[in-house]
């Protein structure tokens, strides 16, 4: 029987699934649930495409009922690791009544563990992931770009090498959405934040972790730790939800207690706006907000982005039916966008349709990866075309001209 | 295999047929605790009635059995193969809400829609299906619920089982023909509204049939306006709780329509378990220290005055039999309010499956009894547990009644069964205990409704059906399904 050490360590999670299957498509009006797993309606939809079936299949594999195969691996990578399944797993909805199952199972952790096993067995990750990870080993980013080009976005902006605050730019921003990096820089500067940006930062390792390459993730994390120490950072701020989750939740598991604080830029800006550090002009716009999974469900940052939006006078925030812990994933995470791009776009189109229903003129989010996928879907689905923007870019546009 | 696979791919498209071992494995069981996994040979996910019909015709041509499956939530092995091989037909792709008719007060759906999805849409329009399906209604489908006469998802006290309100049903018969039943049996009835008429009620043979007579593809259900007012109360009842609660429920029944939407009784052991004394996590900390049973109700009304009067009458009966009200808030332990206002589709007993930790699973023996026979059934369980004590200890299993639900103001659904450890070395013993308890229930006059594999076979093995009745069942089956395609093995057919 094949050794599955990562999953075996979590076998009690697999044992804990009662199999009731709310993780497929639970609806609960009182809690704002209107569906759960993004995979169900965008794939062939057999049991192993959503959490109950994945867990059951993992359990069967642990019991030696079948051997892992390429087909098994392919379906295990059909998951954005959005965590919506965990968010509904026997959740009672009130503090006074608790359910045990969701305390026993961390679905995302289990699914990432099976991917780690698949990588070690040579069955994972998916072919496109392998190309990306090979590139990341050489050039430290998953976008097939040269590391030396990472700071192109900063052209004309002064970059400090040391400061208490370090702006961790990630990869999607610098290489694919440079405008967002520029806007983060400009808004932090406008608020009077003294911050550094390191030319030596590497990919945070999120991509490697999500698809199961833990060795690469660890080497990236250890390098970045040195960079943060060299910059004298007491707090690391990032605008990318994926980087944020990785730095905040995964780094401590990989390298132990962190000698610095990790903040999402919206957390920092919410405080700065509260303190009156940003002077915002009135807007006339109805917007909606898409909760990135890594920021929301994974790290429970729901309020700060909304506080920022609501801090702009005249702007009306209307919620999508699925929001906060019930939000539908954009479809990009967990290596889905790179391995199965059509699937990622298909899910994003569903999310765009939900945004359309609100009557909003603009979708805001707080993750360049979500924004990119939603924008890509908008481009291919013209009736759903709706401008997508980062919350920070939106704030920048509302800064009063001096 | 190749020929069948190609034919199935022709029927539903290659994306929606799987023969992968890891996929087949996930369809080898439902959520029952102690049954062997039985692998199908194919799983298909049809997207239309026509595709279902084509799959059934392929199955007949090649003599391959089929098990229909909704949300895969059956507790008795009803949604997995009994005999190795065959086709599991996963109906969850057919999940559209087709029409809400506010004049005829009906909703038409594809049978793969979940009860929760359907009722969420209806709630938003001020309606519901009355009974909200089974306790697993967030994943269980309308087709599965109708196949089991499900209750437990809310509304059973007022509206009875979910199948009572089905007025039209489209069914793919075991040889692939499509039949319209209920109102839709007449081509002149354009809006289904009632199933009783047009001669014998042929729709009903497909209700509670556990998938042996056909595959439900579309259903029309009655809908009801959701009343504006409600009250939710929870009481501690004096021991012996089952006797006192039976008296309360009988009194309520004799008072006529009290608008009681739902009422449940939780015996002392369940209350203790919920309060967290036996477990790692408390479910309802407010119940800590209570060593008696709990009774709760939700009453619905269309005006404040009506609500006040109905609550007064209902409370009077509770108090006459020693019931003591807990506080009105959820944090006071008012589980009724949590059910109605927060949970929506409840599953309080499902959490018990993990009560003692990972691997702890249910072997349900749930069934109906008349209200006045509820205490007798409790005693029958106590006797059975005494007789089987050494085996229960050997298995490390718990036995008993976790909850009872007042259904249609006339019967009680007794949520009884075992909680066992899902370990290969214990499966045989677990199954032995499970079957033994089923036989005890049947012989004590309990009426199983979700029969699936094990209860359906227990009914036959316990000789519950006299020969003329069983012969009628066999004749119907032979006539409709001469090739023994649909759900072979259920009822030993």
PDB file of N, CA, C and O in Angstrom, chain B residues 19-62:
ATOM      1  N   UNK B  19     -16.196   5.622 -14.415  1.00  0.00           N
ATOM      2  CA  UNK B  19     -15.857   4.254 -14.005  1.00  0.00           C
ATOM      3  C   UNK B  19     -14.564   4.278 -13.186  1.00  0.00           C
ATOM      4  O   UNK B  19     -13.955   3.239 -12.952  1.00  0.00           O
ATOM      5  N   UNK B  20     -14.161   5.474 -12.761  1.00  0.00           N
ATOM      6  CA  UNK B  20     -12.940   5.596 -11.946  1.00  0.00           C
ATOM      7  C   UNK B  20     -13.168   4.965 -10.574  1.00  0.00           C
ATOM      8  O   UNK B  20     -14.177   5.248  -9.919  1.00  0.00           O
ATOM      9  N   UNK B  21     -12.180   4.185 -10.118  1.00  0.00           N
ATOM     10  CA  UNK B  21     -12.358   3.472  -8.850  1.00  0.00           C
ATOM     11  C   UNK B  21     -12.643   4.422  -7.678  1.00  0.00           C
ATOM     12  O   UNK B  21     -13.498   4.150  -6.831  1.00  0.00           O
ATOM     13  N   UNK B  22     -11.940   5.551  -7.646  1.00  0.00           N
ATOM     14  CA  UNK B  22     -12.134   6.446  -6.499  1.00  0.00           C
ATOM     15  C   UNK B  22     -13.499   7.135  -6.555  1.00  0.00           C
ATOM     16  O   UNK B  22     -14.048   7.494  -5.511  1.00  0.00           O
ATOM     17  N   UNK B  23     -14.050   7.306  -7.742  1.00  0.00           N
ATOM     18  CA  UNK B  23     -15.411   7.861  -7.849  1.00  0.00           C
ATOM     19  C   UNK B  23     -16.428   6.792  -7.430  1.00  0.00           C
ATOM     20  O   UNK B  23     -17.312   7.046  -6.619  1.00  0.00           O
ATOM     21  N   UNK B  24     -16.261   5.601  -7.973  1.00  0.00           N
ATOM     22  CA  UNK B  24     -17.185   4.501  -7.629  1.00  0.00           C
ATOM     23  C   UNK B  24     -17.205   4.279  -6.120  1.00  0.00           C
ATOM     24  O   UNK B  24     -18.257   4.051  -5.527  1.00  0.00           O
ATOM     25  N   UNK B  25     -16.027   4.380  -5.506  1.00  0.00           N
ATOM     26  CA  UNK B  25     -15.951   4.145  -4.064  1.00  0.00           C
ATOM     27  C   UNK B  25     -16.824   5.141  -3.294  1.00  0.00           C
ATOM     28  O   UNK B  25     -17.476   4.782  -2.311  1.00  0.00           O
ATOM     29  N   UNK B  26     -16.846   6.376  -3.757  1.00  0.00           N
ATOM     30  CA  UNK B  26     -17.618   7.387  -3.020  1.00  0.00           C
ATOM     31  C   UNK B  26     -19.123   7.175  -3.165  1.00  0.00           C
ATOM     32  O   UNK B  26     -19.895   7.778  -2.427  1.00  0.00           O
ATOM     33  N   UNK B  27     -19.501   6.329  -4.088  1.00  0.00           N
ATOM     34  CA  UNK B  27     -20.925   5.991  -4.232  1.00  0.00           C
ATOM     35  C   UNK B  27     -21.221   4.602  -3.654  1.00  0.00           C
ATOM     36  O   UNK B  27     -22.300   4.065  -3.872  1.00  0.00           O
ATOM     37  N   UNK B  28     -20.268   4.066  -2.938  1.00  0.00           N
ATOM     38  CA  UNK B  28     -20.449   2.696  -2.425  1.00  0.00           C
ATOM     39  C   UNK B  28     -21.155   2.674  -1.082  1.00  0.00           C
ATOM     40  O   UNK B  28     -21.375   1.623  -0.499  1.00  0.00           O
ATOM     41  N   UNK B  29     -21.489   3.846  -0.566  1.00  0.00           N
ATOM     42  CA  UNK B  29     -22.254   3.912   0.678  1.00  0.00           C
ATOM     43  C   UNK B  29     -23.004   5.237   0.747  1.00  0.00           C
ATOM     44  O   UNK B  29     -22.728   6.169   0.000  1.00  0.00           O
ATOM     45  N   UNK B  30     -23.972   5.268   1.655  1.00  0.00           N
ATOM     46  CA  UNK B  30     -24.661   6.533   1.948  1.00  0.00           C
ATOM     47  C   UNK B  30     -24.086   7.049   3.250  1.00  0.00           C
ATOM     48  O   UNK B  30     -22.863   7.104   3.404  1.00  0.00           O
ATOM     49  N   UNK B  31     -24.958   7.383   4.196  1.00  0.00           N
ATOM     50  CA  UNK B  31     -24.412   7.820   5.482  1.00  0.00           C
ATOM     51  C   UNK B  31     -24.742   6.821   6.592  1.00  0.00           C
ATOM     52  O   UNK B  31     -24.620   7.123   7.760  1.00  0.00           O
ATOM     53  N   UNK B  32     -25.174   5.639   6.189  1.00  0.00           N
ATOM     54  CA  UNK B  32     -25.433   4.596   7.175  1.00  0.00           C
ATOM     55  C   UNK B  32     -24.110   4.156   7.783  1.00  0.00           C
ATOM     56  O   UNK B  32     -23.077   4.221   7.155  1.00  0.00           O
ATOM     57  N   UNK B  33     -24.208   3.677   9.021  1.00  0.00           N
ATOM     58  CA  UNK B  33     -22.975   3.425   9.739  1.00  0.00           C
ATOM     59  C   UNK B  33     -22.312   2.096   9.490  1.00  0.00           C
ATOM     60  O   UNK B  33     -21.109   2.024   9.322  1.00  0.00           O
ATOM     61  N   UNK B  34     -23.064   1.021   9.483  1.00  0.00           N
ATOM     62  CA  UNK B  34     -22.421  -0.273   9.629  1.00  0.00           C
ATOM     63  C   UNK B  34     -22.630  -1.201   8.439  1.00  0.00           C
ATOM     64  O   UNK B  34     -22.555  -2.410   8.587  1.00  0.00           O
ATOM     65  N   UNK B  35     -22.903  -0.664   7.285  1.00  0.00           N
ATOM     66  CA  UNK B  35     -23.065  -1.531   6.115  1.00  0.00           C
ATOM     67  C   UNK B  35     -21.760  -1.592   5.330  1.00  0.00           C
ATOM     68  O   UNK B  35     -20.968  -0.652   5.332  1.00  0.00           O
ATOM     69  N   UNK B  36     -21.595  -2.692   4.651  1.00  0.00           N
ATOM     70  CA  UNK B  36     -20.411  -2.843   3.817  1.00  0.00           C
ATOM     71  C   UNK B  36     -20.497  -1.871   2.647  1.00  0.00           C
ATOM     72  O   UNK B  36     -21.590  -1.600   2.148  1.00  0.00           O
ATOM     73  N   UNK B  37     -19.345  -1.362   2.235  1.00  0.00           N
ATOM     74  CA  UNK B  37     -19.335  -0.595   0.996  1.00  0.00           C
ATOM     75  C   UNK B  37     -19.533  -1.560  -0.164  1.00  0.00           C
ATOM     76  O   UNK B  37     -18.909  -2.618  -0.186  1.00  0.00           O
ATOM     77  N   UNK B  38     -20.417  -1.210  -1.072  1.00  0.00           N
ATOM     78  CA  UNK B  38     -20.635  -2.048  -2.256  1.00  0.00           C
ATOM     79  C   UNK B  38     -20.433  -1.163  -3.485  1.00  0.00           C
ATOM     80  O   UNK B  38     -21.173  -0.213  -3.712  1.00  0.00           O
ATOM     81  N   UNK B  39     -19.399  -1.505  -4.246  1.00  0.00           N
ATOM     82  CA  UNK B  39     -19.016  -0.642  -5.376  1.00  0.00           C
ATOM     83  C   UNK B  39     -19.937  -0.851  -6.573  1.00  0.00           C
ATOM     84  O   UNK B  39     -20.162  -1.996  -6.989  1.00  0.00           O
ATOM     85  N   UNK B  40     -20.437   0.243  -7.130  1.00  0.00           N
ATOM     86  CA  UNK B  40     -21.100   0.115  -8.434  1.00  0.00           C
ATOM     87  C   UNK B  40     -20.036  -0.032  -9.528  1.00  0.00           C
ATOM     88  O   UNK B  40     -18.843   0.110  -9.259  1.00  0.00           O
ATOM     89  N   UNK B  41     -20.507  -0.303 -10.726  1.00  0.00           N
ATOM     90  CA  UNK B  41     -19.565  -0.409 -11.841  1.00  0.00           C
ATOM     91  C   UNK B  41     -19.505   0.903 -12.640  1.00  0.00           C
ATOM     92  O   UNK B  41     -18.510   1.210 -13.279  1.00  0.00           O
ATOM     93  N   UNK B  42     -20.618   1.643 -12.539  1.00  0.00           N
ATOM     94  CA  UNK B  42     -20.715   2.921 -13.258  1.00  0.00           C
ATOM     95  C   UNK B  42     -21.468   3.914 -12.375  1.00  0.00           C
ATOM     96  O   UNK B  42     -22.375   3.527 -11.635  1.00  0.00           O
ATOM     97  N   UNK B  43     -21.104   5.180 -12.504  1.00  0.00           N
ATOM     98  CA  UNK B  43     -21.927   6.244 -11.924  1.00  0.00           C
ATOM     99  C   UNK B  43     -22.275   7.201 -13.060  1.00  0.00           C
ATOM    100  O   UNK B  43     -21.391   7.571 -13.859  1.00  0.00           O
ATOM    101  N   UNK B  44     -23.543   7.566 -13.146  1.00  0.00           N
ATOM    102  CA  UNK B  44     -23.948   8.520 -14.185  1.00  0.00           C
ATOM    103  C   UNK B  44     -24.670   9.684 -13.540  1.00  0.00           C
ATOM    104  O   UNK B  44     -25.295   9.537 -12.492  1.00  0.00           O
ATOM    105  N   UNK B  45     -24.561  10.855 -14.171  1.00  0.00           N
ATOM    106  CA  UNK B  45     -25.251  12.054 -13.678  1.00  0.00           C
ATOM    107  C   UNK B  45     -26.079  12.649 -14.812  1.00  0.00           C
ATOM    108  O   UNK B  45     -25.651  13.583 -15.497  1.00  0.00           O
ATOM    109  N   UNK B  46     -27.280  12.161 -15.025  1.00  0.00           N
ATOM    110  CA  UNK B  46     -28.098  12.668 -16.122  1.00  0.00           C
ATOM    111  C   UNK B  46     -28.568  14.098 -15.856  1.00  0.00           C
ATOM    112  O   UNK B  46     -28.701  14.513 -14.711  1.00  0.00           O
ATOM    113  N   UNK B  47     -28.830  14.804 -16.956  1.00  0.00           N
ATOM    114  CA  UNK B  47     -29.263  16.199 -16.832  1.00  0.00           C
ATOM    115  C   UNK B  47     -30.707  16.428 -17.241  1.00  0.00           C
ATOM    116  O   UNK B  47     -31.176  17.564 -17.218  1.00  0.00           O
ATOM    117  N   UNK B  48     -31.418  15.375 -17.634  1.00  0.00           N
ATOM    118  CA  UNK B  48     -32.802  15.557 -18.074  1.00  0.00           C
ATOM    119  C   UNK B  48     -33.551  14.238 -17.940  1.00  0.00           C
ATOM    120  O   UNK B  48     -32.943  13.169 -17.821  1.00  0.00           O
ATOM    121  N   UNK B  49     -34.885  14.348 -18.004  1.00  0.00           N
ATOM    122  CA  UNK B  49     -35.716  13.143 -17.942  1.00  0.00           C
ATOM    123  C   UNK B  49     -35.374  12.208 -19.101  1.00  0.00           C
ATOM    124  O   UNK B  49     -35.302  10.987 -18.935  1.00  0.00           O
ATOM    125  N   UNK B  50     -35.165  12.797 -20.252  1.00  0.00           N
ATOM    126  CA  UNK B  50     -34.852  11.979 -21.419  1.00  0.00           C
ATOM    127  C   UNK B  50     -33.565  11.190 -21.188  1.00  0.00           C
ATOM    128  O   UNK B  50     -33.476  10.004 -21.537  1.00  0.00           O
ATOM    129  N   UNK B  51     -32.581  11.849 -20.588  1.00  0.00           N
ATOM    130  CA  UNK B  51     -31.313  11.145 -20.326  1.00  0.00           C
ATOM    131  C   UNK B  51     -31.515  10.020 -19.302  1.00  0.00           C
ATOM    132  O   UNK B  51     -30.921   8.946 -19.431  1.00  0.00           O
ATOM    133  N   UNK B  52     -32.345  10.278 -18.298  1.00  0.00           N
ATOM    134  CA  UNK B  52     -32.631   9.219 -17.314  1.00  0.00           C
ATOM    135  C   UNK B  52     -33.265   8.030 -18.032  1.00  0.00           C
ATOM    136  O   UNK B  52     -32.882   6.868 -17.842  1.00  0.00           O
ATOM    137  N   UNK B  53     -34.219   8.341 -18.879  1.00  0.00           N
ATOM    138  CA  UNK B  53     -34.910   7.285 -19.618  1.00  0.00           C
ATOM    139  C   UNK B  53     -33.929   6.483 -20.477  1.00  0.00           C
ATOM    140  O   UNK B  53     -33.994   5.248 -20.539  1.00  0.00           O
ATOM    141  N   UNK B  54     -33.005   7.187 -21.099  1.00  0.00           N
ATOM    142  CA  UNK B  54     -32.037   6.504 -21.957  1.00  0.00           C
ATOM    143  C   UNK B  54     -31.111   5.591 -21.143  1.00  0.00           C
ATOM    144  O   UNK B  54     -30.770   4.490 -21.564  1.00  0.00           O
ATOM    145  N   UNK B  55     -30.727   6.085 -19.958  1.00  0.00           N
ATOM    146  CA  UNK B  55     -29.878   5.251 -19.087  1.00  0.00           C
ATOM    147  C   UNK B  55     -30.630   3.983 -18.698  1.00  0.00           C
ATOM    148  O   UNK B  55     -30.077   2.875 -18.722  1.00  0.00           O
ATOM    149  N   UNK B  56     -31.903   4.142 -18.354  1.00  0.00           N
ATOM    150  CA  UNK B  56     -32.694   2.980 -17.920  1.00  0.00           C
ATOM    151  C   UNK B  56     -32.851   1.984 -19.074  1.00  0.00           C
ATOM    152  O   UNK B  56     -32.783   0.765 -18.876  1.00  0.00           O
ATOM    153  N   UNK B  57     -33.005   2.514 -20.271  1.00  0.00           N
ATOM    154  CA  UNK B  57     -33.128   1.606 -21.424  1.00  0.00           C
ATOM    155  C   UNK B  57     -31.810   0.855 -21.686  1.00  0.00           C
ATOM    156  O   UNK B  57     -31.812  -0.323 -22.025  1.00  0.00           O
ATOM    157  N   UNK B  58     -30.706   1.557 -21.504  1.00  0.00           N
ATOM    158  CA  UNK B  58     -29.397   0.889 -21.639  1.00  0.00           C
ATOM    159  C   UNK B  58     -29.288  -0.222 -20.598  1.00  0.00           C
ATOM    160  O   UNK B  58     -28.878  -1.357 -20.896  1.00  0.00           O
ATOM    161  N   UNK B  59     -29.699   0.107 -19.374  1.00  0.00           N
ATOM    162  CA  UNK B  59     -29.613  -0.876 -18.283  1.00  0.00           C
ATOM    163  C   UNK B  59     -30.455  -2.110 -18.604  1.00  0.00           C
ATOM    164  O   UNK B  59     -30.036  -3.246 -18.342  1.00  0.00           O
ATOM    165  N   UNK B  60     -31.624  -1.901 -19.172  1.00  0.00           N
ATOM    166  CA  UNK B  60     -32.475  -3.038 -19.530  1.00  0.00           C
ATOM    167  C   UNK B  60     -31.860  -3.859 -20.658  1.00  0.00           C
ATOM    168  O   UNK B  60     -31.901  -5.082 -20.628  1.00  0.00           O
ATOM    169  N   UNK B  61     -31.303  -3.149 -21.620  1.00  0.00           N
ATOM    170  CA  UNK B  61     -30.713  -3.862 -22.759  1.00  0.00           C
ATOM    171  C   UNK B  61     -29.589  -4.788 -22.300  1.00  0.00           C
ATOM    172  O   UNK B  61     -29.468  -5.915 -22.752  1.00  0.00           O
ATOM    173  N   UNK B  62     -28.750  -4.272 -21.389  1.00  0.00           N
ATOM    174  CA  UNK B  62     -27.582  -5.059 -20.961  1.00  0.00           C
ATOM    175  C   UNK B  62     -27.801  -5.752 -19.618  1.00  0.00           C
ATOM    176  O   UNK B  62     -26.872  -6.338 -19.074  1.00  0.00           O
TER     177      UNK B  62
END
